[in-house]
Amino acid sequence: EVQLVESGGGLVQSGGSLRLSCAASGFTFRNYWMHWVRQVPGQGLMWVSRISGDGSDTSYADSVKGRFTISRDNAKNTLYLQMSRLRADDTTVYYCSRGGAFSYGPFDYWGQGILVTVSS
Amino acid sequence: VLTQSPGTLSLSPGERATLSCRASQTISINYLAWYQQKPGQAPRLLIYAASTRATGIPDRFSGGGSGTDFTLTISRLEPEDFAVYYCQEYGISPPSTFGQGTQLEIK
């Protein structure tokens, strides 16, 4: 059974940093692109970042470019999102999700989500 | 940009629901997906490649369309189908974009 479990969220001050983790199981992690998606509670979904299976290719939404860094450790089956220079509008629920074997692919499995709150 | 309509759809169980997703530019090779999200839960993939049901999705859910206009149809609404539905473009180049969602509520 595919499982994605996020951790590392919480309360952080504006300008601070936080690292989210997503532990993956039930599939061959290195074979899949992985994504981070965020959602303000009660609002829509916004794609944040993606990373290729081998970690060599990454992309970011304009709103987080230069502040967030996505990475992965295929030996540990874990995806990361290092967030720095956090702002109040980064306060959302963050989901990790599995993409396809190629750069294009629907997000077929999602974690339960983790809340990040940035206080000003 | 993906624009979903209507914003809210009020129907009764047993009725047919048709949700729309319009793209500002042609979506190549129909890289269009639909997701269902219930309160407090993560999104769930329903349809990908515009019309292919994901694993385990009941056949009352169907997707159609191409180019810039796509639809999600639920043939006979079950009580568990009342939720928010999002469309998504997941093409080769980032960013992946989501529509703003359609709230399907019980009438």
PDB file of N, CA, C and O in Angstrom, chain B residues 46-103:
ATOM      1  N   LEU B  46      -9.358  11.283  -9.329  1.00  0.00           N
ATOM      2  CA  LEU B  46     -10.494  10.596  -9.936  1.00  0.00           C
ATOM      3  C   LEU B  46     -10.236  10.225 -11.397  1.00  0.00           C
ATOM      4  O   LEU B  46     -10.470   9.093 -11.814  1.00  0.00           O
ATOM      5  N   ILE B  47      -9.791  11.208 -12.159  1.00  0.00           N
ATOM      6  CA  ILE B  47      -9.663  11.091 -13.612  1.00  0.00           C
ATOM      7  C   ILE B  47      -8.323  11.676 -14.036  1.00  0.00           C
ATOM      8  O   ILE B  47      -7.905  12.709 -13.500  1.00  0.00           O
ATOM      9  N   TYR B  48      -7.638  11.037 -14.979  1.00  0.00           N
ATOM     10  CA  TYR B  48      -6.433  11.616 -15.575  1.00  0.00           C
ATOM     11  C   TYR B  48      -6.496  11.432 -17.083  1.00  0.00           C
ATOM     12  O   TYR B  48      -7.348  10.688 -17.586  1.00  0.00           O
ATOM     13  N   ALA B  49      -5.625  12.130 -17.775  1.00  0.00           N
ATOM     14  CA  ALA B  49      -5.649  12.155 -19.238  1.00  0.00           C
ATOM     15  C   ALA B  49      -7.047  12.474 -19.747  1.00  0.00           C
ATOM     16  O   ALA B  49      -7.523  11.899 -20.727  1.00  0.00           O
ATOM     17  N   ALA B  50      -7.703  13.359 -19.037  1.00  0.00           N
ATOM     18  CA  ALA B  50      -9.030  13.892 -19.365  1.00  0.00           C
ATOM     19  C   ALA B  50     -10.172  12.893 -19.204  1.00  0.00           C
ATOM     20  O   ALA B  50     -11.283  13.295 -18.831  1.00  0.00           O
ATOM     21  N   SER B  51      -9.915  11.601 -19.452  1.00  0.00           N
ATOM     22  CA  SER B  51     -11.057  10.677 -19.482  1.00  0.00           C
ATOM     23  C   SER B  51     -10.781   9.302 -18.886  1.00  0.00           C
ATOM     24  O   SER B  51     -11.660   8.437 -18.944  1.00  0.00           O
ATOM     25  N   THR B  52      -9.607   9.087 -18.334  1.00  0.00           N
ATOM     26  CA  THR B  52      -9.249   7.778 -17.785  1.00  0.00           C
ATOM     27  C   THR B  52      -9.497   7.764 -16.280  1.00  0.00           C
ATOM     28  O   THR B  52      -8.939   8.587 -15.554  1.00  0.00           O
ATOM     29  N   ARG B  53     -10.323   6.831 -15.838  1.00  0.00           N
ATOM     30  CA  ARG B  53     -10.587   6.733 -14.395  1.00  0.00           C
ATOM     31  C   ARG B  53      -9.373   6.166 -13.673  1.00  0.00           C
ATOM     32  O   ARG B  53      -8.741   5.203 -14.131  1.00  0.00           O
ATOM     33  N   ALA B  54      -9.074   6.747 -12.518  1.00  0.00           N
ATOM     34  CA  ALA B  54      -7.988   6.228 -11.691  1.00  0.00           C
ATOM     35  C   ALA B  54      -8.424   4.906 -11.056  1.00  0.00           C
ATOM     36  O   ALA B  54      -9.613   4.568 -11.034  1.00  0.00           O
ATOM     37  N   THR B  55      -7.461   4.200 -10.511  1.00  0.00           N
ATOM     38  CA  THR B  55      -7.726   2.904  -9.899  1.00  0.00           C
ATOM     39  C   THR B  55      -8.763   3.010  -8.791  1.00  0.00           C
ATOM     40  O   THR B  55      -8.654   3.872  -7.912  1.00  0.00           O
ATOM     41  N   GLY B  56      -9.781   2.163  -8.866  1.00  0.00           N
ATOM     42  CA  GLY B  56     -10.770   2.100  -7.804  1.00  0.00           C
ATOM     43  C   GLY B  56     -11.883   3.124  -7.883  1.00  0.00           C
ATOM     44  O   GLY B  56     -12.752   3.168  -6.998  1.00  0.00           O
ATOM     45  N   ILE B  57     -11.887   3.953  -8.908  1.00  0.00           N
ATOM     46  CA  ILE B  57     -12.916   4.986  -9.032  1.00  0.00           C
ATOM     47  C   ILE B  57     -14.153   4.394  -9.700  1.00  0.00           C
ATOM     48  O   ILE B  57     -14.053   3.788 -10.773  1.00  0.00           O
ATOM     49  N   PRO B  58     -15.322   4.578  -9.093  1.00  0.00           N
ATOM     50  CA  PRO B  58     -16.554   3.994  -9.655  1.00  0.00           C
ATOM     51  C   PRO B  58     -16.859   4.524 -11.051  1.00  0.00           C
ATOM     52  O   PRO B  58     -16.528   5.676 -11.381  1.00  0.00           O
ATOM     53  N   ASP B  59     -17.540   3.712 -11.837  1.00  0.00           N
ATOM     54  CA  ASP B  59     -17.787   4.108 -13.229  1.00  0.00           C
ATOM     55  C   ASP B  59     -18.882   5.160 -13.378  1.00  0.00           C
ATOM     56  O   ASP B  59     -19.169   5.600 -14.496  1.00  0.00           O
ATOM     57  N   ARG B  60     -19.480   5.603 -12.276  1.00  0.00           N
ATOM     58  CA  ARG B  60     -20.403   6.734 -12.382  1.00  0.00           C
ATOM     59  C   ARG B  60     -19.650   8.049 -12.617  1.00  0.00           C
ATOM     60  O   ARG B  60     -20.258   9.048 -13.001  1.00  0.00           O
ATOM     61  N   PHE B  61     -18.334   8.028 -12.403  1.00  0.00           N
ATOM     62  CA  PHE B  61     -17.499   9.194 -12.682  1.00  0.00           C
ATOM     63  C   PHE B  61     -16.939   9.052 -14.097  1.00  0.00           C
ATOM     64  O   PHE B  61     -16.355   8.016 -14.447  1.00  0.00           O
ATOM     65  N   SER B  62     -17.095  10.098 -14.903  1.00  0.00           N
ATOM     66  CA  SER B  62     -16.512  10.068 -16.237  1.00  0.00           C
ATOM     67  C   SER B  62     -15.996  11.460 -16.598  1.00  0.00           C
ATOM     68  O   SER B  62     -16.544  12.476 -16.162  1.00  0.00           O
ATOM     69  N   GLY B  63     -14.932  11.478 -17.374  1.00  0.00           N
ATOM     70  CA  GLY B  63     -14.345  12.728 -17.821  1.00  0.00           C
ATOM     71  C   GLY B  63     -14.380  12.816 -19.327  1.00  0.00           C
ATOM     72  O   GLY B  63     -14.343  11.794 -20.015  1.00  0.00           O
ATOM     73  N   GLY B  64     -14.467  14.042 -19.825  1.00  0.00           N
ATOM     74  CA  GLY B  64     -14.485  14.240 -21.264  1.00  0.00           C
ATOM     75  C   GLY B  64     -13.912  15.581 -21.637  1.00  0.00           C
ATOM     76  O   GLY B  64     -13.537  16.380 -20.775  1.00  0.00           O
ATOM     77  N   GLY B  65     -13.838  15.811 -22.946  1.00  0.00           N
ATOM     78  CA  GLY B  65     -13.349  17.084 -23.445  1.00  0.00           C
ATOM     79  C   GLY B  65     -11.953  16.988 -24.011  1.00  0.00           C
ATOM     80  O   GLY B  65     -11.273  15.957 -23.887  1.00  0.00           O
ATOM     81  N   SER B  66     -11.528  18.073 -24.608  1.00  0.00           N
ATOM     82  CA  SER B  66     -10.185  18.163 -25.162  1.00  0.00           C
ATOM     83  C   SER B  66      -9.880  19.624 -25.453  1.00  0.00           C
ATOM     84  O   SER B  66     -10.786  20.466 -25.450  1.00  0.00           O
ATOM     85  N   GLY B  67      -8.594  19.895 -25.693  1.00  0.00           N
ATOM     86  CA  GLY B  67      -8.214  21.255 -26.045  1.00  0.00           C
ATOM     87  C   GLY B  67      -8.279  22.199 -24.862  1.00  0.00           C
ATOM     88  O   GLY B  67      -7.373  22.218 -24.027  1.00  0.00           O
ATOM     89  N   THR B  68      -9.338  22.977 -24.787  1.00  0.00           N
ATOM     90  CA  THR B  68      -9.484  23.937 -23.693  1.00  0.00           C
ATOM     91  C   THR B  68     -10.726  23.693 -22.834  1.00  0.00           C
ATOM     92  O   THR B  68     -10.883  24.352 -21.808  1.00  0.00           O
ATOM     93  N   ASP B  69     -11.580  22.792 -23.246  1.00  0.00           N
ATOM     94  CA  ASP B  69     -12.846  22.582 -22.525  1.00  0.00           C
ATOM     95  C   ASP B  69     -12.999  21.133 -22.074  1.00  0.00           C
ATOM     96  O   ASP B  69     -12.981  20.221 -22.910  1.00  0.00           O
ATOM     97  N   PHE B  70     -13.163  20.964 -20.772  1.00  0.00           N
ATOM     98  CA  PHE B  70     -13.215  19.638 -20.174  1.00  0.00           C
ATOM     99  C   PHE B  70     -14.390  19.558 -19.211  1.00  0.00           C
ATOM    100  O   PHE B  70     -14.818  20.575 -18.646  1.00  0.00           O
ATOM    101  N   THR B  71     -14.913  18.347 -19.041  1.00  0.00           N
ATOM    102  CA  THR B  71     -16.027  18.151 -18.120  1.00  0.00           C
ATOM    103  C   THR B  71     -15.812  16.915 -17.265  1.00  0.00           C
ATOM    104  O   THR B  71     -15.168  15.946 -17.694  1.00  0.00           O
ATOM    105  N   LEU B  72     -16.329  16.979 -16.063  1.00  0.00           N
ATOM    106  CA  LEU B  72     -16.434  15.821 -15.173  1.00  0.00           C
ATOM    107  C   LEU B  72     -17.921  15.579 -14.973  1.00  0.00           C
ATOM    108  O   LEU B  72     -18.657  16.496 -14.598  1.00  0.00           O
ATOM    109  N   THR B  73     -18.344  14.371 -15.242  1.00  0.00           N
ATOM    110  CA  THR B  73     -19.748  14.011 -15.082  1.00  0.00           C
ATOM    111  C   THR B  73     -19.879  12.912 -14.037  1.00  0.00           C
ATOM    112  O   THR B  73     -19.113  11.938 -14.054  1.00  0.00           O
ATOM    113  N   ILE B  74     -20.807  13.105 -13.129  1.00  0.00           N
ATOM    114  CA  ILE B  74     -21.161  12.062 -12.162  1.00  0.00           C
ATOM    115  C   ILE B  74     -22.584  11.654 -12.522  1.00  0.00           C
ATOM    116  O   ILE B  74     -23.518  12.455 -12.405  1.00  0.00           O
ATOM    117  N   SER B  75     -22.753  10.421 -12.980  1.00  0.00           N
ATOM    118  CA  SER B  75     -24.018  10.037 -13.610  1.00  0.00           C
ATOM    119  C   SER B  75     -25.182  10.017 -12.629  1.00  0.00           C
ATOM    120  O   SER B  75     -26.276  10.501 -12.949  1.00  0.00           O
ATOM    121  N   ARG B  76     -24.971   9.444 -11.456  1.00  0.00           N
ATOM    122  CA  ARG B  76     -26.025   9.381 -10.431  1.00  0.00           C
ATOM    123  C   ARG B  76     -25.363   9.635  -9.097  1.00  0.00           C
ATOM    124  O   ARG B  76     -24.590   8.811  -8.604  1.00  0.00           O
ATOM    125  N   LEU B  77     -25.653  10.772  -8.524  1.00  0.00           N
ATOM    126  CA  LEU B  77     -24.966  11.181  -7.311  1.00  0.00           C
ATOM    127  C   LEU B  77     -25.299  10.277  -6.126  1.00  0.00           C
ATOM    128  O   LEU B  77     -26.465   9.980  -5.845  1.00  0.00           O
ATOM    129  N   GLU B  78     -24.235   9.858  -5.458  1.00  0.00           N
ATOM    130  CA  GLU B  78     -24.356   9.145  -4.196  1.00  0.00           C
ATOM    131  C   GLU B  78     -24.067  10.124  -3.063  1.00  0.00           C
ATOM    132  O   GLU B  78     -23.395  11.140  -3.279  1.00  0.00           O
ATOM    133  N   PRO B  79     -24.556   9.841  -1.856  1.00  0.00           N
ATOM    134  CA  PRO B  79     -24.317  10.786  -0.750  1.00  0.00           C
ATOM    135  C   PRO B  79     -22.850  11.108  -0.532  1.00  0.00           C
ATOM    136  O   PRO B  79     -22.509  12.242  -0.170  1.00  0.00           O
ATOM    137  N   GLU B  80     -21.969  10.144  -0.779  1.00  0.00           N
ATOM    138  CA  GLU B  80     -20.537  10.357  -0.543  1.00  0.00           C
ATOM    139  C   GLU B  80     -19.863  11.193  -1.637  1.00  0.00           C
ATOM    140  O   GLU B  80     -18.677  11.506  -1.526  1.00  0.00           O
ATOM    141  N   ASP B  81     -20.592  11.554  -2.677  1.00  0.00           N
ATOM    142  CA  ASP B  81     -20.006  12.324  -3.776  1.00  0.00           C
ATOM    143  C   ASP B  81     -20.021  13.825  -3.513  1.00  0.00           C
ATOM    144  O   ASP B  81     -19.398  14.593  -4.267  1.00  0.00           O
ATOM    145  N   PHE B  82     -20.705  14.246  -2.460  1.00  0.00           N
ATOM    146  CA  PHE B  82     -20.796  15.683  -2.202  1.00  0.00           C
ATOM    147  C   PHE B  82     -19.487  16.144  -1.570  1.00  0.00           C
ATOM    148  O   PHE B  82     -19.125  15.724  -0.462  1.00  0.00           O
ATOM    149  N   ALA B  83     -18.781  16.994  -2.300  1.00  0.00           N
ATOM    150  CA  ALA B  83     -17.405  17.355  -1.961  1.00  0.00           C
ATOM    151  C   ALA B  83     -16.996  18.516  -2.870  1.00  0.00           C
ATOM    152  O   ALA B  83     -17.821  19.036  -3.630  1.00  0.00           O
ATOM    153  N   VAL B  84     -15.722  18.891  -2.781  1.00  0.00           N
ATOM    154  CA  VAL B  84     -15.169  19.887  -3.690  1.00  0.00           C
ATOM    155  C   VAL B  84     -14.376  19.153  -4.771  1.00  0.00           C
ATOM    156  O   VAL B  84     -13.650  18.196  -4.474  1.00  0.00           O
ATOM    157  N   TYR B  85     -14.502  19.614  -6.001  1.00  0.00           N
ATOM    158  CA  TYR B  85     -13.823  18.995  -7.136  1.00  0.00           C
ATOM    159  C   TYR B  85     -12.897  20.012  -7.800  1.00  0.00           C
ATOM    160  O   TYR B  85     -13.277  21.157  -8.034  1.00  0.00           O
ATOM    161  N   TYR B  86     -11.686  19.555  -8.073  1.00  0.00           N
ATOM    162  CA  TYR B  86     -10.686  20.406  -8.714  1.00  0.00           C
ATOM    163  C   TYR B  86     -10.224  19.777 -10.019  1.00  0.00           C
ATOM    164  O   TYR B  86     -10.029  18.552 -10.095  1.00  0.00           O
ATOM    165  N   CYS B  87     -10.014  20.614 -11.028  1.00  0.00           N
ATOM    166  CA  CYS B  87      -9.310  20.143 -12.217  1.00  0.00           C
ATOM    167  C   CYS B  87      -7.858  20.620 -12.127  1.00  0.00           C
ATOM    168  O   CYS B  87      -7.530  21.556 -11.381  1.00  0.00           O
ATOM    169  N   GLN B  88      -6.995  19.959 -12.869  1.00  0.00           N
ATOM    170  CA  GLN B  88      -5.556  20.246 -12.822  1.00  0.00           C
ATOM    171  C   GLN B  88      -4.932  19.975 -14.178  1.00  0.00           C
ATOM    172  O   GLN B  88      -5.236  18.969 -14.820  1.00  0.00           O
ATOM    173  N   GLU B  89      -4.057  20.866 -14.599  1.00  0.00           N
ATOM    174  CA  GLU B  89      -3.195  20.602 -15.750  1.00  0.00           C
ATOM    175  C   GLU B  89      -1.851  20.146 -15.223  1.00  0.00           C
ATOM    176  O   GLU B  89      -1.259  20.797 -14.349  1.00  0.00           O
ATOM    177  N   TYR B  90      -1.346  19.028 -15.749  1.00  0.00           N
ATOM    178  CA  TYR B  90      -0.092  18.482 -15.240  1.00  0.00           C
ATOM    179  C   TYR B  90       0.888  18.218 -16.370  1.00  0.00           C
ATOM    180  O   TYR B  90       1.537  17.194 -16.426  1.00  0.00           O
ATOM    181  N   GLY B  91       1.056  19.167 -17.255  1.00  0.00           N
ATOM    182  CA  GLY B  91       1.893  18.998 -18.422  1.00  0.00           C
ATOM    183  C   GLY B  91       3.365  18.821 -18.108  1.00  0.00           C
ATOM    184  O   GLY B  91       3.791  18.815 -16.956  1.00  0.00           O
ATOM    185  N   ILE B  92       4.138  18.712 -19.182  1.00  0.00           N
ATOM    186  CA  ILE B  92       5.574  18.453 -19.061  1.00  0.00           C
ATOM    187  C   ILE B  92       6.288  19.600 -18.340  1.00  0.00           C
ATOM    188  O   ILE B  92       7.160  19.400 -17.495  1.00  0.00           O
ATOM    189  N   SER B  93       5.892  20.830 -18.694  1.00  0.00           N
ATOM    190  CA  SER B  93       6.581  21.985 -18.120  1.00  0.00           C
ATOM    191  C   SER B  93       5.821  22.519 -16.919  1.00  0.00           C
ATOM    192  O   SER B  93       4.600  22.587 -16.936  1.00  0.00           O
ATOM    193  N   PRO B  94       6.540  22.910 -15.874  1.00  0.00           N
ATOM    194  CA  PRO B  94       5.866  23.527 -14.731  1.00  0.00           C
ATOM    195  C   PRO B  94       5.451  24.955 -15.072  1.00  0.00           C
ATOM    196  O   PRO B  94       5.960  25.514 -16.029  1.00  0.00           O
ATOM    197  N   PRO B  95       4.572  25.572 -14.291  1.00  0.00           N
ATOM    198  CA  PRO B  95       3.949  24.995 -13.106  1.00  0.00           C
ATOM    199  C   PRO B  95       2.728  24.157 -13.461  1.00  0.00           C
ATOM    200  O   PRO B  95       2.113  24.358 -14.501  1.00  0.00           O
ATOM    201  N   SER B  96       2.410  23.242 -12.572  1.00  0.00           N
ATOM    202  CA  SER B  96       1.135  22.559 -12.669  1.00  0.00           C
ATOM    203  C   SER B  96       0.088  23.475 -12.052  1.00  0.00           C
ATOM    204  O   SER B  96       0.333  24.074 -11.009  1.00  0.00           O
ATOM    205  N   THR B  97      -1.043  23.624 -12.705  1.00  0.00           N
ATOM    206  CA  THR B  97      -2.049  24.553 -12.192  1.00  0.00           C
ATOM    207  C   THR B  97      -3.346  23.823 -11.875  1.00  0.00           C
ATOM    208  O   THR B  97      -3.711  22.848 -12.545  1.00  0.00           O
ATOM    209  N   PHE B  98      -4.027  24.340 -10.860  1.00  0.00           N
ATOM    210  CA  PHE B  98      -5.324  23.818 -10.453  1.00  0.00           C
ATOM    211  C   PHE B  98      -6.397  24.871 -10.720  1.00  0.00           C
ATOM    212  O   PHE B  98      -6.136  26.073 -10.621  1.00  0.00           O
ATOM    213  N   GLY B  99      -7.604  24.384 -11.000  1.00  0.00           N
ATOM    214  CA  GLY B  99      -8.731  25.281 -11.020  1.00  0.00           C
ATOM    215  C   GLY B  99      -9.101  25.680  -9.596  1.00  0.00           C
ATOM    216  O   GLY B  99      -8.580  25.130  -8.622  1.00  0.00           O
ATOM    217  N   GLN B 100     -10.018  26.622  -9.480  1.00  0.00           N
ATOM    218  CA  GLN B 100     -10.367  27.140  -8.148  1.00  0.00           C
ATOM    219  C   GLN B 100     -11.342  26.245  -7.405  1.00  0.00           C
ATOM    220  O   GLN B 100     -11.606  26.458  -6.217  1.00  0.00           O
ATOM    221  N   GLY B 101     -11.874  25.234  -8.086  1.00  0.00           N
ATOM    222  CA  GLY B 101     -12.745  24.269  -7.433  1.00  0.00           C
ATOM    223  C   GLY B 101     -14.228  24.509  -7.657  1.00  0.00           C
ATOM    224  O   GLY B 101     -14.661  25.643  -7.860  1.00  0.00           O
ATOM    225  N   THR B 102     -14.983  23.430  -7.640  1.00  0.00           N
ATOM    226  CA  THR B 102     -16.449  23.474  -7.660  1.00  0.00           C
ATOM    227  C   THR B 102     -16.944  22.742  -6.422  1.00  0.00           C
ATOM    228  O   THR B 102     -16.570  21.594  -6.184  1.00  0.00           O
ATOM    229  N   GLN B 103     -17.747  23.424  -5.623  1.00  0.00           N
ATOM    230  CA  GLN B 103     -18.358  22.827  -4.445  1.00  0.00           C
ATOM    231  C   GLN B 103     -19.653  22.150  -4.869  1.00  0.00           C
ATOM    232  O   GLN B 103     -20.571  22.805  -5.377  1.00  0.00           O
TER     233      GLN B 103
END
